[in-house]
PDB file of C-alpha atoms in Angstrom:
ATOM      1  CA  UNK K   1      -8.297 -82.156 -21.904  1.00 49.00           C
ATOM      2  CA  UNK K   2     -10.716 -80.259 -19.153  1.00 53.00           C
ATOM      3  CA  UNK K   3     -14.503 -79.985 -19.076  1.00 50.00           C
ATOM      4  CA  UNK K   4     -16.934 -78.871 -16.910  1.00 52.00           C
ATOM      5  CA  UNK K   5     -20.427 -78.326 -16.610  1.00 48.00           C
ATOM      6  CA  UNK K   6     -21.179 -75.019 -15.306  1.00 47.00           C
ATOM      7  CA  UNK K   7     -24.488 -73.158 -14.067  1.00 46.00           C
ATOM      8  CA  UNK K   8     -23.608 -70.520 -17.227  1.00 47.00           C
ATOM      9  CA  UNK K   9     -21.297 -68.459 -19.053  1.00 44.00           C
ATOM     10  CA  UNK K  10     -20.514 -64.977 -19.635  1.00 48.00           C
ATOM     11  CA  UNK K  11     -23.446 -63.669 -21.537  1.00 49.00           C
ATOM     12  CA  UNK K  12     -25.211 -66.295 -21.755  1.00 45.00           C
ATOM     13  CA  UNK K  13     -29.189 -66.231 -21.378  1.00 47.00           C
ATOM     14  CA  UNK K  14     -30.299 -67.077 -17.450  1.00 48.00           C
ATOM     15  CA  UNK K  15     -32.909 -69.749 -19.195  1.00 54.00           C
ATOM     16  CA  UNK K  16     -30.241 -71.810 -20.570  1.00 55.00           C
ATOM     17  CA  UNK K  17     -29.275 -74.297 -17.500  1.00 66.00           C
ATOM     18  CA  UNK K  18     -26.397 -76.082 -19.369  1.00 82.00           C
ATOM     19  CA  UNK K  19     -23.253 -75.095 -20.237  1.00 88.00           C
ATOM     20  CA  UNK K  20     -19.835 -77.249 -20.699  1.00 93.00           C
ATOM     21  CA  UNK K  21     -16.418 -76.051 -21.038  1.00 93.00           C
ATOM     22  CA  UNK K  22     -13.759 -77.882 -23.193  1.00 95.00           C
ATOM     23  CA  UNK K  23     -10.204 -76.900 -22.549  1.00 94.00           C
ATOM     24  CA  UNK K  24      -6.984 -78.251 -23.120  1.00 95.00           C
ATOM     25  CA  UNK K  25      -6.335 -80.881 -26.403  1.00 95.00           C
ATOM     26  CA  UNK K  26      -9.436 -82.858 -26.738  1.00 96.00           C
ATOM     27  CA  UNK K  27      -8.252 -86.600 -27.333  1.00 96.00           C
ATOM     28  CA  UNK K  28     -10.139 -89.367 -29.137  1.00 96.00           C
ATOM     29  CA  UNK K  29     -10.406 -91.269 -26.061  1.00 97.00           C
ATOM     30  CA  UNK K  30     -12.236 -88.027 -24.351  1.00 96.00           C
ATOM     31  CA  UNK K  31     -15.064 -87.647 -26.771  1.00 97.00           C
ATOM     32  CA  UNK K  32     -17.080 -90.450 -25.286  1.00 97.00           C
ATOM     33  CA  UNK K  33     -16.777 -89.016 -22.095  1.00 96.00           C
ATOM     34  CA  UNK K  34     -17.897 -85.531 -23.523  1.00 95.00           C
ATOM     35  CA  UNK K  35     -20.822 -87.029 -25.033  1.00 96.00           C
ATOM     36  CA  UNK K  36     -21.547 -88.580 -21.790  1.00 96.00           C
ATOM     37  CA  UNK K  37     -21.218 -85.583 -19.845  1.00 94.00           C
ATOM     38  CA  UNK K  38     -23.900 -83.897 -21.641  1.00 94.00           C
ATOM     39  CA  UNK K  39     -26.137 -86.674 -21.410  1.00 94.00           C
ATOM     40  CA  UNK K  40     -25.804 -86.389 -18.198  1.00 92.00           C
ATOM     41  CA  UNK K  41     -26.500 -82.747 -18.175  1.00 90.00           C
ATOM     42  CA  UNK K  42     -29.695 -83.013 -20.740  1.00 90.00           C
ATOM     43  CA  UNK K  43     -31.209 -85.902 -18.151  1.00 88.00           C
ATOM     44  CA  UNK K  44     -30.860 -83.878 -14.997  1.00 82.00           C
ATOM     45  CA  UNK K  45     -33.271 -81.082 -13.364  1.00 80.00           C
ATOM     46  CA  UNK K  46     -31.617 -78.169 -15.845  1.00 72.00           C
ATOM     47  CA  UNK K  47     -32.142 -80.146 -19.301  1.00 70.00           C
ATOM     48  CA  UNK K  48     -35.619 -80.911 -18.440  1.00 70.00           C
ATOM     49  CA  UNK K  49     -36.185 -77.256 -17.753  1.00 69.00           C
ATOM     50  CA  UNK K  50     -34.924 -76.163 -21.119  1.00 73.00           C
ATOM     51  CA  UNK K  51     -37.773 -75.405 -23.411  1.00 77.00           C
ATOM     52  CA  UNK K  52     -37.760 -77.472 -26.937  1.00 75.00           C
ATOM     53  CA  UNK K  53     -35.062 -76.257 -29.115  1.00 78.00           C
ATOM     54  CA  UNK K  54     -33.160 -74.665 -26.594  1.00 85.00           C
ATOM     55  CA  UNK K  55     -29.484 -74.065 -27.012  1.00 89.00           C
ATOM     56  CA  UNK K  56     -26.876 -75.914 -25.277  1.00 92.00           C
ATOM     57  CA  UNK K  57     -23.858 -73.912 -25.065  1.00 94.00           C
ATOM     58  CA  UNK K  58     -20.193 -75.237 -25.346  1.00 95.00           C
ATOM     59  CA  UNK K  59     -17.490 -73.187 -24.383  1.00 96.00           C
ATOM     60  CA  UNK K  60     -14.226 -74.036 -26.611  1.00 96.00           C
ATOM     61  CA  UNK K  61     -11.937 -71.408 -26.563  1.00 95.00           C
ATOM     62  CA  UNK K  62      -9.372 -73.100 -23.951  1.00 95.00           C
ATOM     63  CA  UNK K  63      -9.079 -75.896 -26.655  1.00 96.00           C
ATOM     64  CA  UNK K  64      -5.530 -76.087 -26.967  1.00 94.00           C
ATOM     65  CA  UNK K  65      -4.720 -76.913 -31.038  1.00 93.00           C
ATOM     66  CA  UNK K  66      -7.600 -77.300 -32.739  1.00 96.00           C
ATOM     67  CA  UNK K  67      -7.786 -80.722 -34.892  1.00 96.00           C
ATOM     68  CA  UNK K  68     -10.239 -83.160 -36.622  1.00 96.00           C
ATOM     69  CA  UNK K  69     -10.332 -85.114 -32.909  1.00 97.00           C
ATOM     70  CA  UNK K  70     -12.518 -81.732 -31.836  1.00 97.00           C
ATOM     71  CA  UNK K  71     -14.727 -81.634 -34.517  1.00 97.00           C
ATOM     72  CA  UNK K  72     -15.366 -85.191 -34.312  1.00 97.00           C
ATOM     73  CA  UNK K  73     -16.730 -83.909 -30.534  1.00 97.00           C
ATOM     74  CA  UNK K  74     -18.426 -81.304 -31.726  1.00 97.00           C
ATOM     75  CA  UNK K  75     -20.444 -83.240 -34.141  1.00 97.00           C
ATOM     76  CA  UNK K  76     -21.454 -85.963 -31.831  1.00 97.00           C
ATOM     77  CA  UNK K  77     -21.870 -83.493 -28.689  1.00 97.00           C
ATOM     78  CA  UNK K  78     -24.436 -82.162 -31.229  1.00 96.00           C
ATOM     79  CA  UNK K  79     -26.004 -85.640 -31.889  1.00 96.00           C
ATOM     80  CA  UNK K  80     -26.296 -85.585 -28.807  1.00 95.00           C
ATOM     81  CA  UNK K  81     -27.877 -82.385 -28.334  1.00 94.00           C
ATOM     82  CA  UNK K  82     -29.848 -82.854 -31.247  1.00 93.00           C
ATOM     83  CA  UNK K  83     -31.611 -86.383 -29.831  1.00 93.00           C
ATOM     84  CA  UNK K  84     -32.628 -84.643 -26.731  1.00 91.00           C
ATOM     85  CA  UNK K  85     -34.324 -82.073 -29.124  1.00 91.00           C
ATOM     86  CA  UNK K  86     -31.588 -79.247 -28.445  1.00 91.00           C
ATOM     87  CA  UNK K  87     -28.761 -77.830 -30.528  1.00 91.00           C
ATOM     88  CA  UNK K  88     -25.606 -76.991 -29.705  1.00 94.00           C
ATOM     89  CA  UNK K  89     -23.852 -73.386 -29.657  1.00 95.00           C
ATOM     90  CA  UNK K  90     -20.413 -73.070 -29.228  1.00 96.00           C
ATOM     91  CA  UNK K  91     -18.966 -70.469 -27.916  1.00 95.00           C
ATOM     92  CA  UNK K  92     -15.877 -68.607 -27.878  1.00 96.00           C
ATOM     93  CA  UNK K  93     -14.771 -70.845 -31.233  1.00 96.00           C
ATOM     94  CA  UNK K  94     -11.122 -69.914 -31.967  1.00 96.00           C
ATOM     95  CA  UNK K  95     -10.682 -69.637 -35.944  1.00 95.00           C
ATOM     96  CA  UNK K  96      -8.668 -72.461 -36.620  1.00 95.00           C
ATOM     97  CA  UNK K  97     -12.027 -74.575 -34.914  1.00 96.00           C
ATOM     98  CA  UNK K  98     -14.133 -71.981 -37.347  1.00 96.00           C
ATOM     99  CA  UNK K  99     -11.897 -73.274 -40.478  1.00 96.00           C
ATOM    100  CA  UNK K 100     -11.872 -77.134 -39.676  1.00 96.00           C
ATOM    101  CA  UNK K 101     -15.841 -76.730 -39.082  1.00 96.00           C
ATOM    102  CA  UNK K 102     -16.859 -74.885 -42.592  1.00 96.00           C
ATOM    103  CA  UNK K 103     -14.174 -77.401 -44.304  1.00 95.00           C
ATOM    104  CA  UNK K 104     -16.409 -80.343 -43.121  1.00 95.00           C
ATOM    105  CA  UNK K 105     -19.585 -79.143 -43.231  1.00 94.00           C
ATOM    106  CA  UNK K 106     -20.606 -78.686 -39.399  1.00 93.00           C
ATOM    107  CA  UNK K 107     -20.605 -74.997 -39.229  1.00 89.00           C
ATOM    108  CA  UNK K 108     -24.307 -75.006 -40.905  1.00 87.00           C
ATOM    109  CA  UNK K 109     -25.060 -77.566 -38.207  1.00 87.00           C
ATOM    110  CA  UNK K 110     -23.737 -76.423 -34.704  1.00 92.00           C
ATOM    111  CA  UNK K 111     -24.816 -72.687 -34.149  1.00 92.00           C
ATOM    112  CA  UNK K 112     -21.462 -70.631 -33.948  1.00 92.00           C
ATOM    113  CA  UNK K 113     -21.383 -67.684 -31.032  1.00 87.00           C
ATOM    114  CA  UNK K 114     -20.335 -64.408 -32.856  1.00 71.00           C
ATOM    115  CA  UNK K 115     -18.106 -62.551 -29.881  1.00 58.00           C
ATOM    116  CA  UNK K 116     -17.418 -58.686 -30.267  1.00 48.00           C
ATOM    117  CA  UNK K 117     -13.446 -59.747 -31.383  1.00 47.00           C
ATOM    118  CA  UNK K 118     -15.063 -61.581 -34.457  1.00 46.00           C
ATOM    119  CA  UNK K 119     -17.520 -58.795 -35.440  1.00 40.00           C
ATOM    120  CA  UNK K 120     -16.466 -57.218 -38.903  1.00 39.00           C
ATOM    121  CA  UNK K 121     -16.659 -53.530 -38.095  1.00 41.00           C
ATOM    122  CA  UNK K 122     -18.814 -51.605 -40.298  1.00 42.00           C
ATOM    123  CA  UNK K 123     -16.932 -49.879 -43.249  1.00 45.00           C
ATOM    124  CA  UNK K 124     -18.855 -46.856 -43.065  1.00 43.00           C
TER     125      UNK K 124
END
């Protein structure tokens, strides 16, 4: 399990200062040091310059098979978020992460990127 904080993702507003990357299998032993990351992140120079209610965004989509362990960091990555009066967006989510997320709940409560591969073209 990989992640990074990076100055910003592909298509992702210039305001938004913070942006981790989670790749590989995300372990139970890794989530504290996700949520820790991001703490870090939220306390530094770019999470002070995020206005109130900004979005945090969390690129997953180098998450090597999706499980329970990953939405258990997901939800506390957006406790995290959420204390520092900022949600989380993930980004990239691959639809096995989508599945586990509206199973449990979280998908109303982490903002989920819509990418151009996900769009339902219009029938018309």
């Amino acid at each position: 399990m990989n992640f990074a904080r990076r100055s910003g993702l592909p298509g992702v507003d210039a305001e938004n200062l913070i942006a981790l990357t989670v790749t590989g299998r995300v372990t139970r032993a890794a989530v504290p040091d996700l949520c820790a990351e991001l703490e870090r992140a939220l306390a530094g120079p770019g999470g002070a310059a995020l206005a109130p209610g900004a979005a945090v965004d969390c690129d997953v989509g180098g998450v090597v098979r999706p499980d329970l362990t990953l939405v258990e960091a997901v939800a506390r990555l957006a406790l995290v978020a959420r204390r520092s009066g900022r949600t989380l967006r993930l980004r990239r989510v691959p639809p096995e992460l989508r599945s586990l997320l509206d199973l449990v709940g979280l998908a109303d409560v982490v903002a989920l990127e819509e990418g151009p591969e996900e769009r339902v073209p219009d029938p018309r």
